[in-house]
Coordinates of C-alpha atoms in Angstrom, one line a residue:
Chain A
M1 CA 18.3 44.4 11.3
T2 CA 20.8 46.5 9.3
L3 CA 20.0 48.4 6.1
F4 CA 21.8 45.8 4.1
D5 CA 19.7 43.1 5.6
R6 CA 16.5 45.0 4.8
V7 CA 17.5 45.6 1.2
Q8 CA 18.5 41.9 0.9
R9 CA 15.2 40.8 2.2
A10 CA 13.3 43.3 0.0
M11 CA 15.2 41.9 -3.0
V12 CA 14.2 38.3 -2.0
Y13 CA 10.6 39.4 -1.8
V14 CA 10.7 41.2 -5.1
L15 CA 12.2 38.1 -6.8
L16 CA 9.7 35.7 -5.2
S17 CA 6.8 37.9 -6.1
L18 CA 8.0 38.0 -9.7
A19 CA 8.4 34.3 -9.8
A20 CA 4.9 33.8 -8.3
F21 CA 3.4 36.3 -10.8
V22 CA 5.0 34.4 -13.7
S23 CA 3.6 31.1 -12.3
I24 CA 0.2 32.3 -11.5
F25 CA -0.5 34.7 -14.4
P26 CA -1.3 31.9 -17.0
F27 CA -3.9 30.5 -14.6
F28 CA -5.4 33.9 -14.1
W29 CA -5.4 34.6 -17.9
M30 CA -7.0 31.2 -18.5
I31 CA -9.8 31.8 -16.0
V32 CA -10.4 35.4 -17.1
G33 CA -10.2 34.4 -20.7
S34 CA -12.9 31.7 -20.3
T35 CA -15.4 34.5 -19.3
N36 CA -14.6 36.7 -22.2
T37 CA -15.2 36.7 -26.0
S38 CA -12.4 35.8 -28.3
A39 CA -12.2 39.4 -29.4
D40 CA -11.9 40.6 -25.8
I41 CA -9.0 38.1 -25.2
I42 CA -7.2 39.3 -28.3
R43 CA -7.6 42.9 -27.2
G44 CA -5.9 41.9 -23.9
K45 CA -8.9 42.4 -21.6
A46 CA -7.7 41.3 -18.2
S47 CA -11.0 41.6 -16.2
F48 CA -13.8 39.0 -15.8
G49 CA -16.5 39.2 -18.5
D50 CA -20.0 37.5 -18.8
Q51 CA -19.3 35.0 -21.5
L52 CA -18.6 31.9 -19.4
L53 CA -21.9 30.1 -19.9
I54 CA -21.8 30.9 -23.7
N55 CA -18.2 29.7 -24.0
I56 CA -19.1 26.5 -22.2
V57 CA -22.2 25.9 -24.3
N58 CA -20.2 26.5 -27.5
F59 CA -17.4 24.3 -26.3
L60 CA -19.8 21.4 -25.6
A61 CA -21.4 22.0 -29.0
S62 CA -18.1 21.7 -30.8
V63 CA -16.4 18.9 -28.8
D64 CA -17.5 15.4 -27.9
L65 CA -16.4 16.0 -24.3
F66 CA -17.2 12.6 -22.9
S67 CA -15.2 10.8 -25.6
V68 CA -12.3 13.2 -25.4
L69 CA -12.1 13.0 -21.5
F70 CA -12.5 9.3 -21.7
N71 CA -9.6 9.0 -24.2
S72 CA -7.3 11.3 -22.1
T73 CA -8.3 9.6 -18.8
F74 CA -8.0 6.1 -20.1
I75 CA -4.6 6.7 -21.6
A76 CA -3.2 8.7 -18.7
V77 CA -4.5 6.3 -16.0
T78 CA -3.5 3.1 -17.8
T79 CA -0.1 4.4 -18.7
T80 CA 0.5 5.7 -15.2
F81 CA -0.5 2.3 -13.7
F82 CA 1.7 0.3 -16.0
T83 CA 4.6 2.7 -15.8
L84 CA 4.6 2.6 -12.0
V85 CA 4.4 -1.3 -11.9
V86 CA 7.0 -1.8 -14.6
S87 CA 9.4 1.0 -13.6
S88 CA 9.2 0.3 -9.9
L89 CA 9.9 -3.4 -10.4
A90 CA 12.9 -2.4 -12.5
G91 CA 14.1 0.1 -10.0
Y92 CA 13.6 -2.4 -7.1
G93 CA 15.4 -5.1 -9.0
F94 CA 18.3 -2.9 -10.0
E95 CA 18.8 -1.9 -6.4
M96 CA 18.1 -5.2 -4.6
F97 CA 19.8 -7.8 -6.7
R98 CA 23.5 -8.0 -7.0
S99 CA 24.9 -8.8 -10.5
A100 CA 28.2 -8.3 -12.2
F101 CA 26.4 -6.5 -15.1
R102 CA 24.0 -4.4 -13.0
E103 CA 25.8 -1.1 -13.1
R104 CA 26.7 -1.5 -16.8
V105 CA 23.2 -2.2 -17.8
F106 CA 21.9 0.7 -15.7
A107 CA 24.6 3.1 -17.2
V108 CA 23.3 2.1 -20.7
L109 CA 19.8 2.8 -19.7
L110 CA 20.7 6.2 -18.3
L111 CA 22.6 7.1 -21.5
M112 CA 19.4 6.5 -23.3
L113 CA 17.9 9.4 -21.4
S114 CA 20.0 11.7 -23.6
I115 CA 18.3 10.6 -26.8
P116 CA 15.6 13.1 -27.6
F117 CA 12.2 11.8 -28.4
A118 CA 12.4 13.5 -31.9
A119 CA 15.1 11.1 -32.7
I120 CA 13.1 7.9 -32.1
M121 CA 9.8 9.3 -33.2
V122 CA 9.9 8.2 -36.8
P123 CA 11.3 4.7 -36.1
L124 CA 8.7 4.3 -33.4
F125 CA 5.9 5.3 -35.7
V126 CA 7.2 2.9 -38.4
M127 CA 7.3 0.1 -35.8
M128 CA 3.8 0.9 -34.6
A129 CA 2.5 1.0 -38.2
R130 CA 4.0 -2.4 -38.9
M131 CA 2.4 -3.7 -35.8
G132 CA -0.9 -2.4 -36.9
M133 CA -1.3 -0.2 -33.8
I134 CA -1.7 3.2 -35.4
N135 CA -4.7 5.0 -34.0
T136 CA -5.0 2.7 -31.0
Y137 CA -4.6 3.3 -27.3
S138 CA -1.7 0.7 -27.3
A139 CA 0.3 3.0 -29.6
I140 CA 0.3 5.7 -27.0
I141 CA 0.6 3.4 -23.9
L142 CA 3.2 0.8 -24.9
P143 CA 6.1 3.0 -25.7
T144 CA 5.8 5.0 -22.4
I145 CA 5.3 2.4 -19.8
S146 CA 8.9 1.7 -19.3
S147 CA 10.3 5.1 -18.2
I148 CA 13.9 5.3 -17.7
F149 CA 13.6 8.4 -15.5
I150 CA 11.0 6.6 -13.3
I151 CA 13.3 3.5 -13.1
F152 CA 16.1 5.8 -12.0
Y153 CA 13.8 7.5 -9.5
F154 CA 12.6 4.3 -8.0
R155 CA 16.2 2.9 -7.9
Q156 CA 17.4 6.0 -6.0
S157 CA 14.4 5.8 -3.6
T158 CA 14.9 2.1 -3.0
K159 CA 18.2 2.9 -1.5
A160 CA 16.3 4.2 1.4
F161 CA 14.2 1.1 1.7
P162 CA 15.5 -0.8 4.8
G163 CA 17.2 -4.0 3.9
E164 CA 16.2 -5.4 7.2
L165 CA 12.5 -5.2 6.3
R166 CA 13.2 -7.4 3.3
D167 CA 15.1 -9.8 5.6
A168 CA 12.3 -9.8 8.1
A169 CA 9.8 -10.5 5.4
R170 CA 11.9 -13.4 4.1
I171 CA 12.0 -15.0 7.6
D172 CA 8.2 -14.5 7.8
G173 CA 7.9 -16.6 4.7
L174 CA 7.4 -14.2 1.9
N175 CA 8.8 -14.7 -1.5
E176 CA 10.3 -11.8 -3.6
W177 CA 7.0 -11.1 -5.3
Q178 CA 5.1 -11.0 -2.1
I179 CA 7.9 -8.9 -0.5
F180 CA 7.4 -6.4 -3.4
F181 CA 3.7 -6.2 -3.2
R182 CA 3.0 -6.6 0.5
I183 CA 5.9 -4.8 2.0
Y184 CA 7.8 -2.6 -0.6
I185 CA 4.8 -0.9 -2.3
P186 CA 3.0 0.1 1.1
V187 CA 6.3 1.3 2.6
M188 CA 7.3 3.3 -0.5
R189 CA 3.8 4.7 -1.0
S190 CA 5.1 8.4 -0.9
T191 CA 7.5 7.5 -3.7
Y192 CA 4.7 6.0 -5.7
A193 CA 2.6 9.1 -5.0
A194 CA 5.3 11.4 -6.4
A195 CA 5.8 9.2 -9.4
T196 CA 2.1 9.0 -10.0
I197 CA 1.9 12.8 -10.2
I198 CA 4.9 13.1 -12.5
V199 CA 3.8 10.3 -14.9
F200 CA 0.1 11.2 -14.9
M201 CA 0.8 14.8 -15.6
A202 CA 3.3 13.9 -18.4
N203 CA 0.8 11.5 -20.0
W204 CA -2.2 13.8 -19.6
N205 CA -0.3 16.6 -21.2
N206 CA 1.4 14.4 -23.8
Y207 CA 0.9 16.1 -27.2
L208 CA 3.4 15.2 -29.8
W209 CA 3.2 11.4 -29.9
P210 CA -0.6 11.3 -29.7
L211 CA -0.7 13.8 -32.5
I212 CA 1.3 11.4 -34.7
V213 CA -0.4 8.2 -33.9
L214 CA -4.0 9.2 -33.1
Q215 CA -5.6 10.0 -36.4
T216 CA -9.4 10.0 -36.0
N217 CA -11.5 12.4 -34.0
E218 CA -12.9 9.6 -31.9
M219 CA -9.5 8.7 -30.5
K220 CA -8.3 12.3 -29.8
T221 CA -7.2 13.4 -26.3
I222 CA -8.0 16.8 -24.7
T223 CA -4.6 18.3 -25.6
L224 CA -5.1 17.5 -29.3
V225 CA -8.6 18.9 -29.2
I226 CA -7.5 22.2 -27.5
S227 CA -4.7 22.4 -30.1
S228 CA -7.1 21.9 -33.0
L229 CA -9.4 24.6 -31.6
A230 CA -6.6 27.1 -31.2
S231 CA -5.3 26.4 -34.7
A232 CA -8.6 26.9 -36.5
Y233 CA -8.9 29.5 -39.2
Y234 CA -10.9 31.7 -36.9
P235 CA -10.0 30.4 -33.4
D236 CA -12.4 31.1 -30.6
F237 CA -10.0 31.7 -27.6
G238 CA -12.9 31.7 -25.3
L239 CA -13.5 28.1 -26.1
V240 CA -9.8 27.3 -25.9
M241 CA -9.7 28.8 -22.4
V242 CA -12.7 26.7 -21.3
G243 CA -11.0 23.6 -22.7
T244 CA -7.8 24.5 -21.0
I245 CA -9.6 24.8 -17.6
L246 CA -11.1 21.4 -18.2
A247 CA -7.8 19.9 -19.1
T248 CA -6.1 21.4 -16.1
L249 CA -8.7 20.1 -13.5
P250 CA -7.8 16.5 -13.4
T251 CA -4.1 17.1 -12.9
L252 CA -4.9 19.6 -10.1
V253 CA -7.2 17.0 -8.5
V254 CA -4.4 14.3 -8.7
F255 CA -1.9 16.7 -7.3
F256 CA -4.0 17.9 -4.4
V257 CA -5.1 14.4 -3.5
L258 CA -1.5 13.1 -3.4
Q259 CA 0.1 16.4 -2.3
R260 CA 1.2 15.4 1.2
L261 CA 2.7 12.1 0.0
F262 CA 4.3 13.9 -3.0
V263 CA 6.3 16.1 -0.7
E264 CA 7.4 13.0 1.4
G265 CA 8.3 11.2 -1.8
M266 CA 10.4 14.0 -3.2
V267 CA 12.4 14.2 0.0
G268 CA 12.6 10.4 0.2
S269 CA 11.2 9.8 3.7
I270 CA 10.2 6.5 5.1
K271 CA 8.3 6.5 8.3
Chain B
M1 CA 14.4 -26.9 21.5
S2 CA 17.2 -27.0 19.0
H3 CA 20.8 -28.0 18.7
L4 CA 22.9 -26.3 16.1
K5 CA 26.1 -27.6 14.5
L6 CA 28.3 -25.6 12.1
T7 CA 31.1 -27.4 10.4
G8 CA 33.7 -25.7 8.2
I9 CA 31.4 -22.8 7.5
R10 CA 32.8 -20.2 5.1
K11 CA 31.5 -17.1 3.4
S12 CA 33.2 -15.4 0.5
F13 CA 32.2 -12.3 -1.4
G14 CA 34.3 -12.8 -4.6
K15 CA 37.8 -13.3 -3.5
V16 CA 37.3 -11.9 -0.1
D17 CA 36.6 -14.4 2.7
V18 CA 34.5 -12.8 5.4
I19 CA 34.0 -16.0 7.4
E20 CA 36.7 -18.7 7.5
D21 CA 36.3 -22.3 8.6
V22 CA 33.8 -21.8 11.5
N23 CA 33.1 -24.9 13.6
L24 CA 30.7 -24.6 16.4
D25 CA 28.3 -26.6 18.5
I26 CA 25.3 -24.8 20.1
S27 CA 23.4 -26.9 22.5
S28 CA 19.6 -26.8 23.0
K29 CA 18.4 -23.9 25.3
E30 CA 21.9 -22.4 25.2
F31 CA 22.3 -18.6 25.1
V32 CA 25.2 -18.1 22.8
V33 CA 26.6 -14.6 22.1
F34 CA 28.8 -13.8 19.1
V35 CA 30.9 -10.9 20.0
G36 CA 33.8 -9.1 18.3
P37 CA 34.7 -5.7 16.8
S38 CA 33.0 -4.1 13.8
G39 CA 33.6 -6.1 10.5
C40 CA 34.6 -9.4 12.3
G41 CA 31.8 -11.3 10.5
K42 CA 29.5 -11.9 13.5
S43 CA 26.4 -10.5 11.8
T44 CA 27.2 -12.3 8.6
L45 CA 27.5 -15.6 10.5
L46 CA 24.2 -15.0 12.1
R47 CA 22.6 -14.2 8.7
M48 CA 24.0 -17.4 7.3
I49 CA 22.3 -19.3 10.2
A50 CA 19.1 -17.4 9.5
G51 CA 19.2 -18.3 5.8
L52 CA 19.6 -14.7 4.7
E53 CA 23.1 -15.2 3.3
E54 CA 24.2 -18.2 1.3
I55 CA 26.8 -20.5 2.8
S56 CA 29.8 -20.6 0.5
A57 CA 31.2 -23.8 2.0
G58 CA 30.6 -26.0 5.0
E59 CA 27.5 -27.4 6.6
L60 CA 24.9 -26.0 9.0
F61 CA 22.6 -28.5 10.9
I62 CA 19.7 -27.6 13.0
D63 CA 18.5 -30.6 15.0
G64 CA 20.6 -32.8 12.8
S65 CA 19.0 -31.6 9.5
L66 CA 21.2 -30.0 6.9
M67 CA 20.0 -26.5 6.5
N68 CA 22.3 -25.0 3.8
N69 CA 19.6 -24.9 1.2
V70 CA 16.5 -24.6 3.3
D71 CA 14.5 -21.4 3.0
A72 CA 14.8 -18.9 5.9
S73 CA 11.2 -19.3 6.9
K74 CA 11.4 -23.0 7.2
R75 CA 14.4 -23.2 9.5
G76 CA 12.4 -22.8 12.7
I77 CA 14.1 -19.5 13.5
A78 CA 12.9 -16.0 14.4
M79 CA 15.1 -13.0 14.2
V80 CA 15.1 -9.6 16.0
F81 CA 16.9 -7.0 14.0
Q82 CA 19.0 -4.0 15.1
S83 CA 16.6 -1.5 13.5
Y84 CA 13.6 -3.5 14.7
A85 CA 12.4 -4.1 11.0
L86 CA 8.8 -3.6 12.0
Y87 CA 6.5 -3.1 8.9
P88 CA 5.7 0.6 9.2
H89 CA 2.3 0.2 7.4
M90 CA 1.0 -2.4 9.8
T91 CA -0.2 -2.1 13.4
V92 CA 1.6 -3.8 16.3
K93 CA -1.0 -6.6 16.2
E94 CA -0.6 -7.0 12.4
N95 CA 3.2 -7.0 12.8
M96 CA 3.1 -9.7 15.4
G97 CA 0.7 -11.9 13.5
F98 CA 2.1 -11.5 10.1
A99 CA 4.4 -14.5 10.0
L100 CA 1.6 -16.7 11.4
K101 CA -0.8 -15.5 8.8
Y102 CA 1.6 -16.4 6.0
A103 CA 2.2 -19.8 7.7
G104 CA -1.4 -20.5 7.3
A105 CA -2.5 -20.2 10.9
K106 CA -6.3 -19.7 11.7
K107 CA -7.4 -16.2 12.5
D108 CA -8.5 -17.2 16.1
E109 CA -5.2 -18.8 16.8
I110 CA -3.3 -15.8 15.5
I111 CA -5.4 -13.5 17.8
D112 CA -4.8 -15.8 20.8
R113 CA -1.1 -16.1 20.3
V114 CA -0.6 -12.4 19.7
A115 CA -2.6 -11.5 22.8
E116 CA -0.8 -14.0 24.9
V117 CA 2.6 -12.6 24.0
A118 CA 1.4 -9.0 24.1
K119 CA 0.4 -9.6 27.7
V120 CA 3.8 -11.0 28.6
L121 CA 5.6 -8.1 27.0
E122 CA 3.2 -5.5 28.3
L123 CA 2.1 -4.6 24.8
D124 CA -1.6 -5.2 25.2
Q125 CA -2.4 -1.5 25.3
L126 CA -0.4 -0.8 22.1
L127 CA -1.8 -3.4 19.8
D128 CA -3.6 -1.0 17.5
R129 CA -0.8 1.5 17.2
K130 CA 1.6 1.8 14.3
P131 CA 5.4 1.5 14.9
K132 CA 5.9 5.3 14.3
D133 CA 3.7 5.9 17.4
L134 CA 5.9 3.8 19.6
S135 CA 9.0 4.6 21.6
G136 CA 12.3 2.9 20.9
G137 CA 11.9 0.5 23.8
Q138 CA 8.3 -0.3 22.7
R139 CA 9.4 -1.0 19.2
Q140 CA 12.1 -3.3 20.4
R141 CA 9.5 -5.2 22.5
V142 CA 7.2 -5.6 19.5
A143 CA 10.1 -6.9 17.5
I144 CA 10.8 -9.4 20.2
G145 CA 7.2 -10.2 20.5
R146 CA 6.9 -10.7 16.8
A147 CA 9.7 -13.4 17.2
I148 CA 8.1 -15.1 20.2
V149 CA 4.8 -15.4 18.5
R150 CA 6.1 -17.8 16.0
H151 CA 7.3 -20.2 18.7
P152 CA 10.6 -20.7 17.1
D153 CA 13.2 -23.3 17.8
V154 CA 16.0 -20.8 17.7
F155 CA 16.0 -17.0 18.3
L156 CA 18.5 -14.9 16.5
F157 CA 19.2 -11.4 17.8
D158 CA 21.3 -9.0 15.7
E159 CA 22.6 -6.3 17.9
P160 CA 19.0 -5.6 19.2
L161 CA 19.9 -3.0 21.8
S162 CA 22.3 -0.9 19.8
N163 CA 19.7 1.7 19.0
L164 CA 18.5 2.2 22.6
D165 CA 19.7 4.7 25.1
A166 CA 21.9 3.4 28.0
E167 CA 19.1 3.1 30.5
L168 CA 16.7 1.3 28.2
R169 CA 19.5 -0.9 27.1
V170 CA 20.1 -2.2 30.7
Q171 CA 16.3 -2.7 31.1
M172 CA 15.9 -4.6 27.9
R173 CA 19.0 -6.7 28.6
I174 CA 17.3 -7.9 31.8
E175 CA 14.1 -8.4 29.9
I176 CA 15.9 -10.6 27.4
A177 CA 17.6 -12.6 30.1
R178 CA 14.2 -13.1 31.8
L179 CA 12.7 -14.2 28.5
H180 CA 15.3 -16.8 28.0
K181 CA 14.7 -18.3 31.4
E182 CA 11.0 -18.4 30.7
L183 CA 11.0 -19.6 27.1
Q184 CA 13.9 -22.0 27.5
T185 CA 14.9 -21.6 23.8
T186 CA 18.1 -21.6 22.0
I187 CA 19.3 -18.0 21.5
I188 CA 22.0 -16.8 19.4
Y189 CA 22.8 -13.1 20.0
V190 CA 25.2 -10.8 18.2
T191 CA 26.7 -7.8 19.8
H192 CA 29.9 -5.7 19.9
D193 CA 29.2 -4.8 23.5
Q194 CA 31.1 -7.2 25.7
V195 CA 29.1 -6.1 28.7
E196 CA 26.0 -7.6 27.0
A197 CA 28.0 -10.6 26.1
M198 CA 29.2 -11.2 29.6
T199 CA 25.9 -10.6 31.3
L200 CA 23.6 -12.6 29.0
A201 CA 25.6 -15.5 27.6
D202 CA 26.0 -19.1 28.7
K203 CA 28.7 -19.3 26.0
I204 CA 30.5 -16.5 24.2
V205 CA 32.0 -16.9 20.8
V206 CA 34.7 -14.3 20.2
L207 CA 35.3 -13.5 16.5
K208 CA 38.0 -11.6 14.8
D209 CA 38.5 -11.2 10.9
G210 CA 35.9 -13.9 10.2
K211 CA 37.6 -16.5 12.5
I212 CA 36.7 -17.8 15.9
E213 CA 39.2 -16.7 18.5
Q214 CA 37.8 -18.5 21.5
V215 CA 34.6 -20.1 22.6
G216 CA 33.7 -20.5 26.3
A217 CA 31.7 -19.4 29.3
P218 CA 32.0 -15.6 30.0
L219 CA 34.1 -16.0 33.2
S220 CA 36.3 -18.6 31.6
L221 CA 37.1 -16.2 28.7
Y222 CA 37.7 -13.5 31.2
D223 CA 40.0 -15.4 33.5
D224 CA 41.7 -17.6 30.9
P225 CA 41.8 -16.0 27.4
V226 CA 43.7 -17.9 24.8
N227 CA 45.3 -14.8 23.3
Q228 CA 45.9 -11.1 23.7
F229 CA 42.9 -10.2 21.5
V230 CA 40.4 -12.0 23.7
A231 CA 42.1 -10.7 26.8
G232 CA 41.8 -7.2 25.5
F233 CA 38.2 -7.6 24.1
I234 CA 36.7 -9.3 27.1
G235 CA 36.6 -7.0 30.2
S236 CA 35.7 -3.5 30.8
P237 CA 37.8 -1.4 31.2
K238 CA 40.1 -3.5 29.1
M239 CA 43.1 -5.3 30.3
N240 CA 46.4 -3.3 30.4
F241 CA 49.3 -4.5 28.2
L242 CA 52.9 -3.8 29.0
P243 CA 55.7 -4.8 26.6
A244 CA 58.5 -6.7 28.4
R245 CA 61.5 -8.8 27.8
V246 CA 62.8 -11.8 29.8
E247 CA 66.0 -11.3 31.5
D248 CA 67.5 -13.7 34.1
G249 CA 64.2 -15.2 35.1
L250 CA 62.6 -11.8 35.5
L251 CA 60.6 -9.6 33.3
Y252 CA 62.2 -6.2 32.3
L253 CA 59.4 -3.7 31.5
E254 CA 60.5 -1.9 28.3
H255 CA 58.7 1.4 29.0
Y256 CA 59.6 1.5 32.7
E257 CA 63.3 2.0 32.6
G258 CA 65.2 -0.2 34.9
Q259 CA 62.1 -1.8 36.4
F260 CA 61.9 -5.6 36.8
I261 CA 58.9 -7.7 37.9
N262 CA 58.7 -11.4 38.7
L263 CA 57.7 -13.9 36.1
P264 CA 54.3 -15.5 36.7
K265 CA 54.2 -19.3 37.1
L266 CA 54.7 -20.9 33.6
S267 CA 54.8 -24.5 32.5
E268 CA 57.6 -23.6 30.1
S269 CA 60.8 -21.7 30.7
L270 CA 61.5 -18.6 28.6
K271 CA 64.8 -17.8 27.0
N272 CA 66.6 -14.6 27.9
G273 CA 65.7 -11.8 25.6
T274 CA 62.3 -13.3 24.7
K275 CA 59.9 -10.4 24.0
V276 CA 56.5 -10.8 25.7
V277 CA 53.5 -8.7 26.6
V278 CA 52.3 -8.7 30.2
G279 CA 48.6 -8.3 30.7
I280 CA 47.1 -7.0 33.9
R281 CA 43.5 -6.4 34.6
P282 CA 42.6 -3.0 36.1
E283 CA 41.1 -4.6 39.3
H284 CA 44.4 -6.6 39.9
F285 CA 46.2 -3.4 41.0
S286 CA 46.0 -2.9 44.7
N287 CA 47.9 -1.5 47.8
S288 CA 49.6 -4.8 48.2
G289 CA 51.5 -7.2 45.9
G290 CA 55.0 -8.1 45.1
S291 CA 55.4 -5.9 42.1
S292 CA 54.7 -2.2 41.4
L293 CA 54.7 0.6 38.9
S294 CA 55.5 4.2 39.7
L295 CA 52.9 6.2 37.9
K296 CA 51.4 9.7 37.8
V297 CA 47.6 9.8 37.7
E298 CA 46.4 11.8 34.6
I299 CA 42.7 11.3 34.6
V300 CA 40.3 10.1 37.2
E301 CA 36.8 8.8 36.6
H302 CA 34.6 8.8 39.7
L303 CA 31.5 6.5 39.0
G304 CA 30.3 6.5 42.6
G305 CA 30.7 2.8 43.4
E306 CA 33.9 2.5 41.3
T307 CA 36.8 4.8 40.6
Y308 CA 39.1 4.4 37.6
A309 CA 42.5 6.1 37.5
Y310 CA 44.3 6.5 34.2
A311 CA 48.0 6.9 34.9
S312 CA 51.3 6.7 33.2
N313 CA 55.0 7.1 33.8
G314 CA 55.3 9.6 30.9
N315 CA 56.9 7.0 28.5
A316 CA 54.1 4.5 28.1
E317 CA 50.5 4.2 27.3
L318 CA 47.9 5.0 30.0
I319 CA 47.4 2.3 32.6
T320 CA 43.8 1.8 33.8
I321 CA 43.6 1.1 37.5
A322 CA 40.3 0.2 39.3
M323 CA 40.4 1.8 42.7
G324 CA 37.3 0.5 44.3
A325 CA 35.1 3.3 45.7
N326 CA 38.3 5.4 46.5
R327 CA 37.2 9.1 46.3
N328 CA 40.4 10.6 47.5
I329 CA 42.5 10.2 44.4
S330 CA 43.0 13.1 42.1
S331 CA 44.9 13.7 38.9
G332 CA 48.5 14.7 39.2
E333 CA 49.0 12.4 42.2
E334 CA 52.0 10.1 42.2
I335 CA 51.1 6.5 43.1
E336 CA 52.7 3.1 43.5
A337 CA 50.3 0.7 41.6
R338 CA 51.0 -2.6 43.2
F339 CA 50.1 -5.9 41.8
D340 CA 50.8 -9.6 42.1
T341 CA 52.5 -11.1 39.0
E342 CA 50.5 -14.3 39.6
N343 CA 47.5 -12.5 38.4
A344 CA 49.3 -11.2 35.3
L345 CA 49.0 -13.0 31.9
L346 CA 51.7 -13.4 29.4
F347 CA 51.5 -13.3 25.6
D348 CA 54.1 -13.9 23.0
N349 CA 55.0 -11.5 20.1
F350 CA 52.1 -13.0 18.0
G351 CA 49.6 -12.4 20.8
A352 CA 49.3 -16.1 21.8
R353 CA 49.1 -16.8 25.5
I354 CA 52.2 -18.2 27.2
R355 CA 51.1 -20.5 30.0

């Protein structure tokens, strides 16, 4: 190995270490913070303290954890389920059925990806208000179940779905719905796993839209609760860190459960 | 046991006709092979018979019943695909019994029929495996088994051996021929490999650009092709074609300066100056014969039991000569390739046979 190769390799390691540090540090800070007092956190104490139990007890005293977790979980799980069903059906349809207008309709859909949420937020709120849906789960779930990005993702992945499987299923006597549910979904399970992680995380972490439409404490999700804890007049960052850990756990569980399929789904493999 | 009749079958995608006016009769228990180059429409025609493609015009009858608008699953057919099309999330057993399950067969019946077919195809040890745990040959056997289990009236095979290696292909070819003998069912088989067509078929349908060029028994197509395309497509190595001109009752070979050969026996006489193409099969060259070509051997292929020499006179395309088991020939050698013009075929400028 020449000197140049060694330097090059060393630079790669330095850059990767830096990237790893940037990625891991917030988690480290979160865990360390949850064991310290708010004053220690503000001072920048970066070592473990003995306040974990106190922070947890205080957090549980100030937050109705069951209701908050139920709200977040119900919204994230329901939205993920319906988003996958609706968007994968749309992606399958766009790819499998020929039509003179197919590409034009799809292009219009893709164009809509460029519209920022901030631009449709107010009209969406007015619409929800007129439909009497403010401060309901439906207000959060309905606008997100048809995700253009996920439709696009499923359409692209469906290109790798062998057409002969669909033909074989038709000869075996399945109609299009049965092909979709009995053949397509199981065969594309890695695509579904990847989409599940993406959609679940996006909805679990969703902040802006729930902030606007969920108006009572009983309806609030964990992101809203953490935010309100952090923006109190005298915020207790120990509590915020405990809340953040609790908010992170479900997404980690979903990710690790589906990790293997997620990797397959991202590279688009069908075995 | 089914008889198929195709009358005036057409398929168009927009303004493009991919199948044009196909008329064909397929008798019960017949093994029919659709053969032709890539893009000739053979797979499309098979898919139309299967009910996977709509028929733009014409009529398809199976056992006298019009099938144009009948669902694929109700046509009494089973299909084996090039990529096997096994459901990857199901075991071999589930794959084979899937169609029966959807047809409403009882569980015991499904188990019995799958076991029976698995035994015939030597799949009984693999029934609980998933397709990804099988070799290419095993997957193909499962695909065939899945078709047999349904007891179809007509088997459709869409290039089923294309994904297999050469040795396995020969093995599976024999297996399919044996199955046809045992099952006595009508089979329609698509391939671009004319060796498969010649070895398996009772009847070959040669297609080109969506049209049928010729239908007939393998050897009748080989010996008596209706045009230059069929003559060139059927036979391996392919027939040699030499451009020629009629002069004073002889054939002047245009790329072999000054060389004349006799005209084969024809029912019509040809005018002086008529341009023709002479077709000679590689095995029709020998040490004897009234006509000859002076050639220089460029490449020799020794296959053990057969030797092929590729030779030319420098002006023309390579001529393929089958030399039996001759092992003494080598490249660079000058040879006199003799042949009898009675074995040669003549084609006109448009490729039609001159008889």
